[in-house]
Short mmCIF file of N, CA, C and O in Angstrom, two decimals:
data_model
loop_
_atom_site.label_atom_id
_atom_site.label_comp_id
_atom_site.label_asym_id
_atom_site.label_seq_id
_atom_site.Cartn_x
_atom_site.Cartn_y
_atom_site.Cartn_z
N UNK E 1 11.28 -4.99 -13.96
CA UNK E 1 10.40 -6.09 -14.26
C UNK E 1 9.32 -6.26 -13.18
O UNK E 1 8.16 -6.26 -13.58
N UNK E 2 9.64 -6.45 -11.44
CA UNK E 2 8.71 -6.10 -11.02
C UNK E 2 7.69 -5.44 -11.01
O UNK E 2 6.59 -5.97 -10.85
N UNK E 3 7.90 -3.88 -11.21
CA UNK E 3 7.29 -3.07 -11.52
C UNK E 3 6.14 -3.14 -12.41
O UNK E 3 5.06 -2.58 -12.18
N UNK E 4 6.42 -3.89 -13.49
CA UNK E 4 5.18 -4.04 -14.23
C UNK E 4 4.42 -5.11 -14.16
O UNK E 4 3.40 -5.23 -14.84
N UNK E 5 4.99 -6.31 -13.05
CA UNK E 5 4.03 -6.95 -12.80
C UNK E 5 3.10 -6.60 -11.59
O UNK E 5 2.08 -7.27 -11.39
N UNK E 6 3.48 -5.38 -10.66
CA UNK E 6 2.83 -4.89 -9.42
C UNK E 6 1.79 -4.25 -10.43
O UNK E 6 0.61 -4.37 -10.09
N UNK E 7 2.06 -3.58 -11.61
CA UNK E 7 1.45 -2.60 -12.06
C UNK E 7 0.01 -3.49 -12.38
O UNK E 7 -1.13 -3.27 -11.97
N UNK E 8 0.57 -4.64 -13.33
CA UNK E 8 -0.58 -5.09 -14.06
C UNK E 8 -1.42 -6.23 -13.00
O UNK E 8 -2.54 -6.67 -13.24
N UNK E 9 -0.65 -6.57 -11.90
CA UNK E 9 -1.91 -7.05 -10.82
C UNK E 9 -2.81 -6.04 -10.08
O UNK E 9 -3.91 -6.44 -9.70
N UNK E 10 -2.34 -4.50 -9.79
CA UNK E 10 -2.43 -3.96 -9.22
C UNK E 10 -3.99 -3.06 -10.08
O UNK E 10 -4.81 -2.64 -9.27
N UNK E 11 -4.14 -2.94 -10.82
CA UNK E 11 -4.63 -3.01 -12.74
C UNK E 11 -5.78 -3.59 -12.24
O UNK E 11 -6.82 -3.07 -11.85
N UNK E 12 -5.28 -5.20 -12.36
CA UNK E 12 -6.31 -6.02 -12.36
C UNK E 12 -7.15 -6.25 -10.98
O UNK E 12 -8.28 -6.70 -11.15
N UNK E 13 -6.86 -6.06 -9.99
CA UNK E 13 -7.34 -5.78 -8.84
C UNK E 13 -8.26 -4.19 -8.17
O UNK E 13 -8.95 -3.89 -7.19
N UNK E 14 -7.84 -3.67 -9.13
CA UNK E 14 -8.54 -2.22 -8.91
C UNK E 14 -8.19 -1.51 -8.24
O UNK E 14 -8.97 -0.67 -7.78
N UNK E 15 -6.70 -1.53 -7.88
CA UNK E 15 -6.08 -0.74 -7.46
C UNK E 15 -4.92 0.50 -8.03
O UNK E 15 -4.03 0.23 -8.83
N UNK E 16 -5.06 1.45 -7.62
CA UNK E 16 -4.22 2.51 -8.47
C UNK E 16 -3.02 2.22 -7.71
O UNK E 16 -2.68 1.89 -6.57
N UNK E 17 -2.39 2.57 -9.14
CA UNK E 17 -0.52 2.29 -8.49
C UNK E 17 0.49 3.85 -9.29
O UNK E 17 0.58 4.40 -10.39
N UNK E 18 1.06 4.02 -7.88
CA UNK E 18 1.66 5.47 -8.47
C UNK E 18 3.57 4.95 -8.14
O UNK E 18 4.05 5.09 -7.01
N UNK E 19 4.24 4.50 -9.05
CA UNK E 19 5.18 4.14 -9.02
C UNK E 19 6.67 5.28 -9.32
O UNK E 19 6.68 5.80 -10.43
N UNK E 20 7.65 5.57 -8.55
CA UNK E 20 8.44 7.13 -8.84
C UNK E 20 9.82 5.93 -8.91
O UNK E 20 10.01 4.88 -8.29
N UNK E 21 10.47 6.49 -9.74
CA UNK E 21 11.86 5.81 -9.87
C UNK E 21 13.30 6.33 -8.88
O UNK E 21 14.50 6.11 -9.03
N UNK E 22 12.59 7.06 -7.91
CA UNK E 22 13.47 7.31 -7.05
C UNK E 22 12.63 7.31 -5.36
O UNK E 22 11.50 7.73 -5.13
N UNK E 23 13.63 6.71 -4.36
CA UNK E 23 12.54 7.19 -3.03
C UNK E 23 12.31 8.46 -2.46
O UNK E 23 11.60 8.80 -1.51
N UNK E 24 12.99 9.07 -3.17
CA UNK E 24 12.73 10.34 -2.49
C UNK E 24 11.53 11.25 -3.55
O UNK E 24 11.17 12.39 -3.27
N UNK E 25 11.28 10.86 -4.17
CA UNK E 25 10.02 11.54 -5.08
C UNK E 25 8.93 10.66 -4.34
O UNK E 25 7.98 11.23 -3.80
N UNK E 26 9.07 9.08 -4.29
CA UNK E 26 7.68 8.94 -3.83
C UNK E 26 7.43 9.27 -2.34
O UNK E 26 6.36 9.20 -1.72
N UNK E 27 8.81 9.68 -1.84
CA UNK E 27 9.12 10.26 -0.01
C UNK E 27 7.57 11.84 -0.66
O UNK E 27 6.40 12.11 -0.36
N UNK E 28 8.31 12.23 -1.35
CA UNK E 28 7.94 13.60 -1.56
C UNK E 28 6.20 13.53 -1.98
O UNK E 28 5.41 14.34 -1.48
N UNK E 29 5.80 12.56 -2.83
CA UNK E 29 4.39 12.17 -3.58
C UNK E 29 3.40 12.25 -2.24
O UNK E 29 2.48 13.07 -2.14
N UNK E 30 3.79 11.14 -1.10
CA UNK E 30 3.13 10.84 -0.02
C UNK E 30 3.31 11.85 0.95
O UNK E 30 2.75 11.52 2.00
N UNK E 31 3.96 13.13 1.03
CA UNK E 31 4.09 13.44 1.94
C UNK E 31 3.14 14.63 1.00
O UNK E 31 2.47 15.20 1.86
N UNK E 32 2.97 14.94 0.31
CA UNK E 32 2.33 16.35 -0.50
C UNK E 32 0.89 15.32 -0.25
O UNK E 32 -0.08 15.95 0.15
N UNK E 33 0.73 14.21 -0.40
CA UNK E 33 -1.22 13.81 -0.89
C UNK E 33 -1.51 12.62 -0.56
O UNK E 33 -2.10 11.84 -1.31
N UNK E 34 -1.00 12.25 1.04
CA UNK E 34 -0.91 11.16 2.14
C UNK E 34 -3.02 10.07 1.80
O UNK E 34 -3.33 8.88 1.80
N UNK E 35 -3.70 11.14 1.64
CA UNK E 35 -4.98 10.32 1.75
C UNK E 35 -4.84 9.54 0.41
O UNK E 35 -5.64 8.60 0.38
N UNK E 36 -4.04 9.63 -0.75
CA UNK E 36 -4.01 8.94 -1.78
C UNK E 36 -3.64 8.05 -1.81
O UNK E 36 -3.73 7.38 -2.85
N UNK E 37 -3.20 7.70 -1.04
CA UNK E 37 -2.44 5.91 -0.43
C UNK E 37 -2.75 5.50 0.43
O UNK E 37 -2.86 6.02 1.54
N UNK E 38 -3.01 4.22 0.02
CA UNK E 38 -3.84 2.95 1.09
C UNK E 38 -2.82 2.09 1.81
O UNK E 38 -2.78 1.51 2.90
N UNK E 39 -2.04 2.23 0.78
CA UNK E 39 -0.79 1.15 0.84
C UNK E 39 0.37 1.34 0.41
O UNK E 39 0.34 1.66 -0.78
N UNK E 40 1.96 1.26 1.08
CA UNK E 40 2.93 1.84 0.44
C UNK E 40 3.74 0.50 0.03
O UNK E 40 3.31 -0.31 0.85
N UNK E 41 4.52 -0.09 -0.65
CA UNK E 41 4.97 -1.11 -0.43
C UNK E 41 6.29 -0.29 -0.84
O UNK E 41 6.24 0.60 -1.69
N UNK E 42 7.78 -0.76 -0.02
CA UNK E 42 8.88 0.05 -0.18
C UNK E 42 9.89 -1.58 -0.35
O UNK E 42 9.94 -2.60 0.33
N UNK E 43 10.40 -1.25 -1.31
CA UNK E 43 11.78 -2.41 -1.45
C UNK E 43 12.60 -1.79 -0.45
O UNK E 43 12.82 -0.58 -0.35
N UNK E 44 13.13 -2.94 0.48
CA UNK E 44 14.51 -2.44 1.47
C UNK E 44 15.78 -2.05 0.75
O UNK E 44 16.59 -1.26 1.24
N UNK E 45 15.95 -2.72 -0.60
CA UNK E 45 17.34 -1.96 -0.90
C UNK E 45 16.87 -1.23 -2.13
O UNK E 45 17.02 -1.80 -3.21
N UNK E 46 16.31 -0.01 -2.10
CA UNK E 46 15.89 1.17 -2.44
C UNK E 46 17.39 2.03 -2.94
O UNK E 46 18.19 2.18 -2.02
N UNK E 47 17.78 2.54 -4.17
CA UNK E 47 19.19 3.25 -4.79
C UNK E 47 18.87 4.51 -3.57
O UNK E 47 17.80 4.72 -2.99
N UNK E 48 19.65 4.95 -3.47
CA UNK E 48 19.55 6.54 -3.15
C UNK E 48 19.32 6.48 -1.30
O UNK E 48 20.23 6.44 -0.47
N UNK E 49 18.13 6.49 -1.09
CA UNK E 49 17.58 6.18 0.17
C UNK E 49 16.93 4.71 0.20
O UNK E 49 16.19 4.46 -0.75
N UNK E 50 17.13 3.58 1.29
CA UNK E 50 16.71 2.86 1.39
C UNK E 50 15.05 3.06 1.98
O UNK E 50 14.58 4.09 2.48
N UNK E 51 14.22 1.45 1.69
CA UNK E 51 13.04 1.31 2.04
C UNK E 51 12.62 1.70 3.64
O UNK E 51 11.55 2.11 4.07
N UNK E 52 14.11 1.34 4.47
CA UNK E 52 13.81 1.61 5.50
C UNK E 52 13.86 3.09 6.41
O UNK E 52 13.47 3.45 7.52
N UNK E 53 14.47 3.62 5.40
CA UNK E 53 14.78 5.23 5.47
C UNK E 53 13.22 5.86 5.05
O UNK E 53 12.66 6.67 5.78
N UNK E 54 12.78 5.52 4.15
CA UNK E 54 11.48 6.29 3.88
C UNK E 54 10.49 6.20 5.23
O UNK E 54 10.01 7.04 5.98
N UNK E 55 10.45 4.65 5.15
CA UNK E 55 9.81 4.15 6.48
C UNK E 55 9.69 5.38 7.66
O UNK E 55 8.64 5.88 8.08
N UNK E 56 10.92 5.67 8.03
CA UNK E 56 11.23 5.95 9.61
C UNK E 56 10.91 7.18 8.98
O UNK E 56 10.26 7.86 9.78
N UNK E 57 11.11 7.89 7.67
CA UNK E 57 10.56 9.41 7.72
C UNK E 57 9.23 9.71 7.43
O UNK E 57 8.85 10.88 7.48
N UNK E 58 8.37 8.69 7.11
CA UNK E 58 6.70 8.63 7.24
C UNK E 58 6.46 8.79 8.25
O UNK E 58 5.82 9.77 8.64
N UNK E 59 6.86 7.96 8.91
CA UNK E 59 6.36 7.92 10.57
C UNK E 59 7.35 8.78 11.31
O UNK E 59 6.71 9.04 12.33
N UNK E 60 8.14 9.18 11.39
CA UNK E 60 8.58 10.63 12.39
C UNK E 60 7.62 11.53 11.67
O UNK E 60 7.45 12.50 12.40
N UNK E 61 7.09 11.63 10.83
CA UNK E 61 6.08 13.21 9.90
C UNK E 61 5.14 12.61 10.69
O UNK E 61 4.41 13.54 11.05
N UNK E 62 4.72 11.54 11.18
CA UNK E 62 3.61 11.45 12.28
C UNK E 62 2.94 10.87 11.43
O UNK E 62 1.84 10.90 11.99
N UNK E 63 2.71 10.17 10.17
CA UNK E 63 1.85 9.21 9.43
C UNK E 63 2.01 7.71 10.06
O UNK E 63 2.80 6.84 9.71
N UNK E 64 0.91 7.68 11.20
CA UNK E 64 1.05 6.60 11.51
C UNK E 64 0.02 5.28 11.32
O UNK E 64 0.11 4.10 11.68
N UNK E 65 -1.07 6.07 10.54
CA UNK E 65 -2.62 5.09 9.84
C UNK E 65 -2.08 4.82 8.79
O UNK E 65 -2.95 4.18 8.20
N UNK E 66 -1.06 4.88 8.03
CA UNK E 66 -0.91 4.72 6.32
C UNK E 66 -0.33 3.18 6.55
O UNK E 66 0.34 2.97 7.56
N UNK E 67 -0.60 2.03 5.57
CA UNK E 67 -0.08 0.75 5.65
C UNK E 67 1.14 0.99 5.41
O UNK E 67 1.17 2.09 4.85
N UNK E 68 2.41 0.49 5.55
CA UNK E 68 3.81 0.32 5.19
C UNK E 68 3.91 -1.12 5.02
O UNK E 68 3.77 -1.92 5.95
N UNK E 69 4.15 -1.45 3.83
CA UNK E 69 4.99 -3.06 3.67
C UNK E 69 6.40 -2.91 3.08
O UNK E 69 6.91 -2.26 2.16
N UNK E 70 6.83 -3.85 4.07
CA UNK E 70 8.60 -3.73 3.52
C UNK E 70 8.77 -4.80 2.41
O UNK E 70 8.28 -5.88 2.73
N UNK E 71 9.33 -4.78 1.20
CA UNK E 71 9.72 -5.77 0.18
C UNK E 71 11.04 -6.01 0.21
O UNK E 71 11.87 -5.10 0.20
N UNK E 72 11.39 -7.48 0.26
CA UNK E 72 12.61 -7.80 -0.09
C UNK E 72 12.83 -9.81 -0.22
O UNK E 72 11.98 -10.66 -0.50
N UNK E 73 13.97 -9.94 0.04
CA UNK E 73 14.19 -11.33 -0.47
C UNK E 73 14.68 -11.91 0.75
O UNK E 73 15.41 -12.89 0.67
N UNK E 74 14.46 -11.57 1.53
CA UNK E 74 15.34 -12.00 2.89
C UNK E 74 15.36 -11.51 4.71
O UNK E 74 16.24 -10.82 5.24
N UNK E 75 14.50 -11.92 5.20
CA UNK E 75 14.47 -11.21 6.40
C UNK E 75 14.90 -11.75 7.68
O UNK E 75 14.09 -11.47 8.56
N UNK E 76 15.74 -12.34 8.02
CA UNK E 76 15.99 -13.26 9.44
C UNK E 76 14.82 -12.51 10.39
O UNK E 76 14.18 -11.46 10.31
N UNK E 77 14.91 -13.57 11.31
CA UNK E 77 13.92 -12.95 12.92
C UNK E 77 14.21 -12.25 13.32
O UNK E 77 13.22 -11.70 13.81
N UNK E 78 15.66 -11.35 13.67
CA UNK E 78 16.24 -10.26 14.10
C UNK E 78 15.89 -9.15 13.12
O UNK E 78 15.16 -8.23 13.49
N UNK E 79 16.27 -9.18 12.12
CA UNK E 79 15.58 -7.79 11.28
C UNK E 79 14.26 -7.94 10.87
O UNK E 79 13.80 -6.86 10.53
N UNK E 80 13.58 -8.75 10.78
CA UNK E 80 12.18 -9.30 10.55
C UNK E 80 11.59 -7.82 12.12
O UNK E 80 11.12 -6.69 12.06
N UNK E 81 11.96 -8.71 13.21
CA UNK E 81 11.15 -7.60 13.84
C UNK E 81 11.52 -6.52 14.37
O UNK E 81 10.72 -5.90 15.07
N UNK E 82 13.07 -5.96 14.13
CA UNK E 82 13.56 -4.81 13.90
C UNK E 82 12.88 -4.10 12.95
O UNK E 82 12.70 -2.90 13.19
N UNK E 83 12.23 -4.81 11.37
CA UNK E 83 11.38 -3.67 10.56
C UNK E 83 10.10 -3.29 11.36
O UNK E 83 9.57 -2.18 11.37
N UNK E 84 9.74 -4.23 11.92
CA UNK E 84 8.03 -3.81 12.77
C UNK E 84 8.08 -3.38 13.50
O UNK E 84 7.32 -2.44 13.68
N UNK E 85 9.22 -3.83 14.72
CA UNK E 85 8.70 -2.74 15.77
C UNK E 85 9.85 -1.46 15.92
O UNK E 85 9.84 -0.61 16.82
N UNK E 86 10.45 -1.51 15.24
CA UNK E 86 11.44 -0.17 15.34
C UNK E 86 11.65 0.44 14.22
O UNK E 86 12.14 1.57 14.19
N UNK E 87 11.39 -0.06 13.41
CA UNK E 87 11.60 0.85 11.88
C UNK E 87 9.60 1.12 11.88
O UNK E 87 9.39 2.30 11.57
N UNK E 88 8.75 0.63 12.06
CA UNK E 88 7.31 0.79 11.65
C UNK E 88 6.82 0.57 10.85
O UNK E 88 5.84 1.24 10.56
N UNK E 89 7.30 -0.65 9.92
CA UNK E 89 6.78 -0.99 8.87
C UNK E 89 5.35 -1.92 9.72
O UNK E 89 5.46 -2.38 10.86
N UNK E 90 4.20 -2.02 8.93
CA UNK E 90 3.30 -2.43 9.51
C UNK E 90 3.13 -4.10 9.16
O UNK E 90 2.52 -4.95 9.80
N UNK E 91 3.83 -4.22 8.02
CA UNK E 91 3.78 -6.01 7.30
C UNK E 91 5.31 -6.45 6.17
O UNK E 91 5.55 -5.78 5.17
N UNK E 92 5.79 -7.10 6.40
CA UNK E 92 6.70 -7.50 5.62
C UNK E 92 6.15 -8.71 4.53
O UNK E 92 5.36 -9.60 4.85
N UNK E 93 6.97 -8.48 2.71
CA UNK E 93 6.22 -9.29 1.90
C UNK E 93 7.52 -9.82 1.40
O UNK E 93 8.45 -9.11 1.02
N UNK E 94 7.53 -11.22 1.44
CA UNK E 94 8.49 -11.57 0.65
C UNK E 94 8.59 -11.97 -0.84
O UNK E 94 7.73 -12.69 -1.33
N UNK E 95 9.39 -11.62 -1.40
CA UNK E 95 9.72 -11.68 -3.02
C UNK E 95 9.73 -13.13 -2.96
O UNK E 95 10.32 -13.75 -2.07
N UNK E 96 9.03 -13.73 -3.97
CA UNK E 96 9.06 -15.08 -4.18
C UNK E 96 8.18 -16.31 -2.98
O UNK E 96 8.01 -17.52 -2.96
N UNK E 97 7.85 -15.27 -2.18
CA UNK E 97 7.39 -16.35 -1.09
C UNK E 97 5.83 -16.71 -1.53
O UNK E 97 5.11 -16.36 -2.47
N UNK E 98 5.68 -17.58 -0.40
CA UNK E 98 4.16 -17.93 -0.78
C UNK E 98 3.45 -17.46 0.55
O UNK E 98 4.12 -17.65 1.56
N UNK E 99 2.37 -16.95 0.71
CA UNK E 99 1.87 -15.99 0.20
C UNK E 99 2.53 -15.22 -0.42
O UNK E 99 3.54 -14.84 0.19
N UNK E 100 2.31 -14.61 -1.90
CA UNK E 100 3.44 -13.63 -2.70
C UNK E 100 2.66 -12.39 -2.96
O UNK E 100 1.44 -12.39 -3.13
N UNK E 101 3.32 -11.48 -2.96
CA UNK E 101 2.92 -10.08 -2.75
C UNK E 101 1.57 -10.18 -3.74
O UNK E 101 0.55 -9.60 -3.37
N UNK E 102 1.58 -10.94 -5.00
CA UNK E 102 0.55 -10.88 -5.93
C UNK E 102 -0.72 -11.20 -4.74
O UNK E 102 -1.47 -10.27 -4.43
N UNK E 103 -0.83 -12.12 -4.31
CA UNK E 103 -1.77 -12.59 -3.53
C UNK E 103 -2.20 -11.84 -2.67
O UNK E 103 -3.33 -11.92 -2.19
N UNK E 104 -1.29 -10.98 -2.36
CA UNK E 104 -1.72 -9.47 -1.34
C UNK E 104 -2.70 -8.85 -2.05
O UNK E 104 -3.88 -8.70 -1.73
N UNK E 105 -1.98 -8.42 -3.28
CA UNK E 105 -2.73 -7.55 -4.20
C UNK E 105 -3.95 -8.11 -4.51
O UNK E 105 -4.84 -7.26 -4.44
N UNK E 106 -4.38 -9.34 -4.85
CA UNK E 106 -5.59 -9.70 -5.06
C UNK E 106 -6.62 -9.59 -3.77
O UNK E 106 -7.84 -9.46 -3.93
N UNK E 107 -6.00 -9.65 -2.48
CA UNK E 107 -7.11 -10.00 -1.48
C UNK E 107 -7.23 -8.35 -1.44
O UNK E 107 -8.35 -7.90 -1.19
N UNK E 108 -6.17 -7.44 -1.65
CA UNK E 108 -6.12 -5.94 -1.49
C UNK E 108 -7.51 -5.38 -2.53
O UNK E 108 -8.47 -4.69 -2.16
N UNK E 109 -7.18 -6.01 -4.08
CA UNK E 109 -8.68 -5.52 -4.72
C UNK E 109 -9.66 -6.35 -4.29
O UNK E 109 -10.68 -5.79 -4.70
N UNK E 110 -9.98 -7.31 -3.74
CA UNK E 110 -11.24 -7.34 -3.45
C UNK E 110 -11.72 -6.67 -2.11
O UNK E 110 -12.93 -6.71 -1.88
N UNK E 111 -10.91 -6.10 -1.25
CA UNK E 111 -11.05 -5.09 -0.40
C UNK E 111 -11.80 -4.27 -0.81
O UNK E 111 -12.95 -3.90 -0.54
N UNK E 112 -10.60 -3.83 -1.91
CA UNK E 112 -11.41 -2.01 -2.76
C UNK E 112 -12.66 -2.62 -3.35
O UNK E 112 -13.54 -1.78 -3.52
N UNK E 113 -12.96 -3.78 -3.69
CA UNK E 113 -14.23 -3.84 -4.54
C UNK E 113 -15.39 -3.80 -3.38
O UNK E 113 -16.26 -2.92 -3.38
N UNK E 114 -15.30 -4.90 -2.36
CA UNK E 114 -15.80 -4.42 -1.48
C UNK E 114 -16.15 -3.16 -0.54
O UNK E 114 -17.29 -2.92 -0.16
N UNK E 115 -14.97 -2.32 -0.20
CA UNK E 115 -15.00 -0.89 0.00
C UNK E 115 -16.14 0.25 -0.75
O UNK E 115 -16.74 1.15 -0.16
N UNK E 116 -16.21 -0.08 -2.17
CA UNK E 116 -16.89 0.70 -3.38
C UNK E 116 -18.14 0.58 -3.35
O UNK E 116 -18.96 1.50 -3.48
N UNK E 117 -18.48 -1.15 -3.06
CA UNK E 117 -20.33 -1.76 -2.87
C UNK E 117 -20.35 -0.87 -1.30
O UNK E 117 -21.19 0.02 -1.37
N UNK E 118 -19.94 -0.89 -0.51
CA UNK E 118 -20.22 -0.23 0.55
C UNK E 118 -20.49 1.14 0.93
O UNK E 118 -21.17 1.46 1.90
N UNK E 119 -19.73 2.23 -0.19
CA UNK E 119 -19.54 3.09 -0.36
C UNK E 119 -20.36 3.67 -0.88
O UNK E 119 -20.57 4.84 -0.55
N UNK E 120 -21.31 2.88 -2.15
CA UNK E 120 -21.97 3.30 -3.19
C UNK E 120 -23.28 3.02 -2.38
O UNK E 120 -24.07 3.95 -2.53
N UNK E 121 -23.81 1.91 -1.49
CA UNK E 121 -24.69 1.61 -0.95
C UNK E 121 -25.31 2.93 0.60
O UNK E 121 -26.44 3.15 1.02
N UNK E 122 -23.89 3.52 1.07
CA UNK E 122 -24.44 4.20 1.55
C UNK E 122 -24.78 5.71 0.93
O UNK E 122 -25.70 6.22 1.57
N UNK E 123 -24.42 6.35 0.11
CA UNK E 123 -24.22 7.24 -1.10
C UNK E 123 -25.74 6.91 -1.31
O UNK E 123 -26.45 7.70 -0.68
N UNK E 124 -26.53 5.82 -2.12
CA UNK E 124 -27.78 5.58 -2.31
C UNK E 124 -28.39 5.92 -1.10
O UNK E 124 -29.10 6.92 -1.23
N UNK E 125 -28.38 5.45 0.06
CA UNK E 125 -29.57 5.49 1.43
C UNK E 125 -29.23 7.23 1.85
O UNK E 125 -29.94 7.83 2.66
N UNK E 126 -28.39 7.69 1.34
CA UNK E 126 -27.81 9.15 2.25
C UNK E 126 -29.25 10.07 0.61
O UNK E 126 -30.13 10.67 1.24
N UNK E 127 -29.37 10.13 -0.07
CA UNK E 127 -29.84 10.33 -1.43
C UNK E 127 -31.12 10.19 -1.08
O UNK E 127 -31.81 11.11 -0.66
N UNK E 128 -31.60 8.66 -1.28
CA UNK E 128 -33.23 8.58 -0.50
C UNK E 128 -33.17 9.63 0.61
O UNK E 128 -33.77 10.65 0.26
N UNK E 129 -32.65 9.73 1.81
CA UNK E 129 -33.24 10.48 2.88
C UNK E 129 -32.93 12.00 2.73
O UNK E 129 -33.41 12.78 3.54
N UNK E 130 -32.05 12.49 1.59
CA UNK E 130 -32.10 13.41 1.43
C UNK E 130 -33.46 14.30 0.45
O UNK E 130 -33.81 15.47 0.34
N UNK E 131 -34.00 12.73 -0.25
CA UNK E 131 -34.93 13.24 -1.08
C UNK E 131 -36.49 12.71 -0.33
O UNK E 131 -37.65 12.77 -0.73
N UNK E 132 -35.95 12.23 0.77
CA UNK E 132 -37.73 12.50 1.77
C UNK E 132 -38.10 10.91 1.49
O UNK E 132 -38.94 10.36 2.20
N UNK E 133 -37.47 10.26 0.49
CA UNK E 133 -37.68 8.39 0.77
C UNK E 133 -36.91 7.73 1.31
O UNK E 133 -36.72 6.57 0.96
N UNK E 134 -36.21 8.32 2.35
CA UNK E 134 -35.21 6.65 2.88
C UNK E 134 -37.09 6.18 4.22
O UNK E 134 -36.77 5.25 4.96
N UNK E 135 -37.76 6.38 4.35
CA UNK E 135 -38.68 5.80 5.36
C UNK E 135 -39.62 4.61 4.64
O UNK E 135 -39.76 4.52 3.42
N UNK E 136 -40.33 3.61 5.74
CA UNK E 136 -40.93 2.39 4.85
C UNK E 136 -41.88 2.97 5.22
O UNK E 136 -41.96 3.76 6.16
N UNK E 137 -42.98 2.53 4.25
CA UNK E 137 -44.43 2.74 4.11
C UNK E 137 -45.76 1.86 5.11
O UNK E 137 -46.94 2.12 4.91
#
C-alpha cells in the first residue's frame, strides 16, 4: 500500500520511482546505474536484508554523494543517531509523522522542477554562444 502511494506522489512531483520487491535487487539496480538515483529511501525492516544492511553496503562500495533516507515507524535517540552517524543514512523519515515522507516528496519535486528551469536555461545560453549570439549588441 505504501508503495503506491510513494509511487503516485512521487508521479505527481516529477519524480521517477524505481521500486524492486526485494533489497537485494534494488542493492543490485543502484549499484549497476548509481547516477540514476537522487534519492534512496530504504524501510529498516526490509524481508531478506534489512534497510540498514543496504545502507552500510552503499557506502562501504564508496557511494558516499547518493541521499540515503531510512523509513520506519520508530526511532529512539540512540538508534536515531546510530542510523546517521554509523550506519550513513543521510536523513531519517518517519511513517506517519509530520513532516511525512509525502511532504518530502513534494519539496523533492519542486527541487526537480526547479533543477530542469535551470538546466534548460543553461542548455539555451550554451546554444546562443555556440551559434555566435550569446553577446549584447
Amino acid at each position: 500500500m505504501m508503495q503506491k502511494l510513494y509511487r503516485h506522489r512521487c508521479k505527481k512531483a516529477g519524480v521517477t520511482v524505481c521500486v524492486q520487491p526485494s533489497p537485494l535487487l534494488a542493492l543490485h539496480d543502484v549499484c549497476v546505474d548509481l547516477e540514476r538515483f537522487g534519492v534512496i529511501v530504504l524501510d529498516i525492516q526490509l524481508p531478506v536484508m534489512s534497510g540498514t544492511a543496504v545502507c552500510e553496503a552503499l557506502r562501504s562500495a564508496g557511494y558516499q554523494g547518493v541521499v540515503i533516507c531510512a523509513s520506519g515507524t520508530n526511532f529512539v535517540g540512540s538508534e536515531r543517531a546510530r542510523l546517521l552517524t554509523d550506519v550513513g543514512f543521510t536523513d531519517i523519515v518517519l511513517k506517519g509523522a509530520t513532516p511525512s515522507i509525502f511532504d518530502v516528496l513534494d519539496e523533492l519535486g519542486r527541487g526537480v522542477a526547479e533543477r530542469d528551469r535551470v538546466e534548460e536555461g543553461e542548455e539555451e545560453k550554451e546554444d546562443q554562444s555556440a551559434a555566435g549570439g550569446g553577446g549584447a549588441a
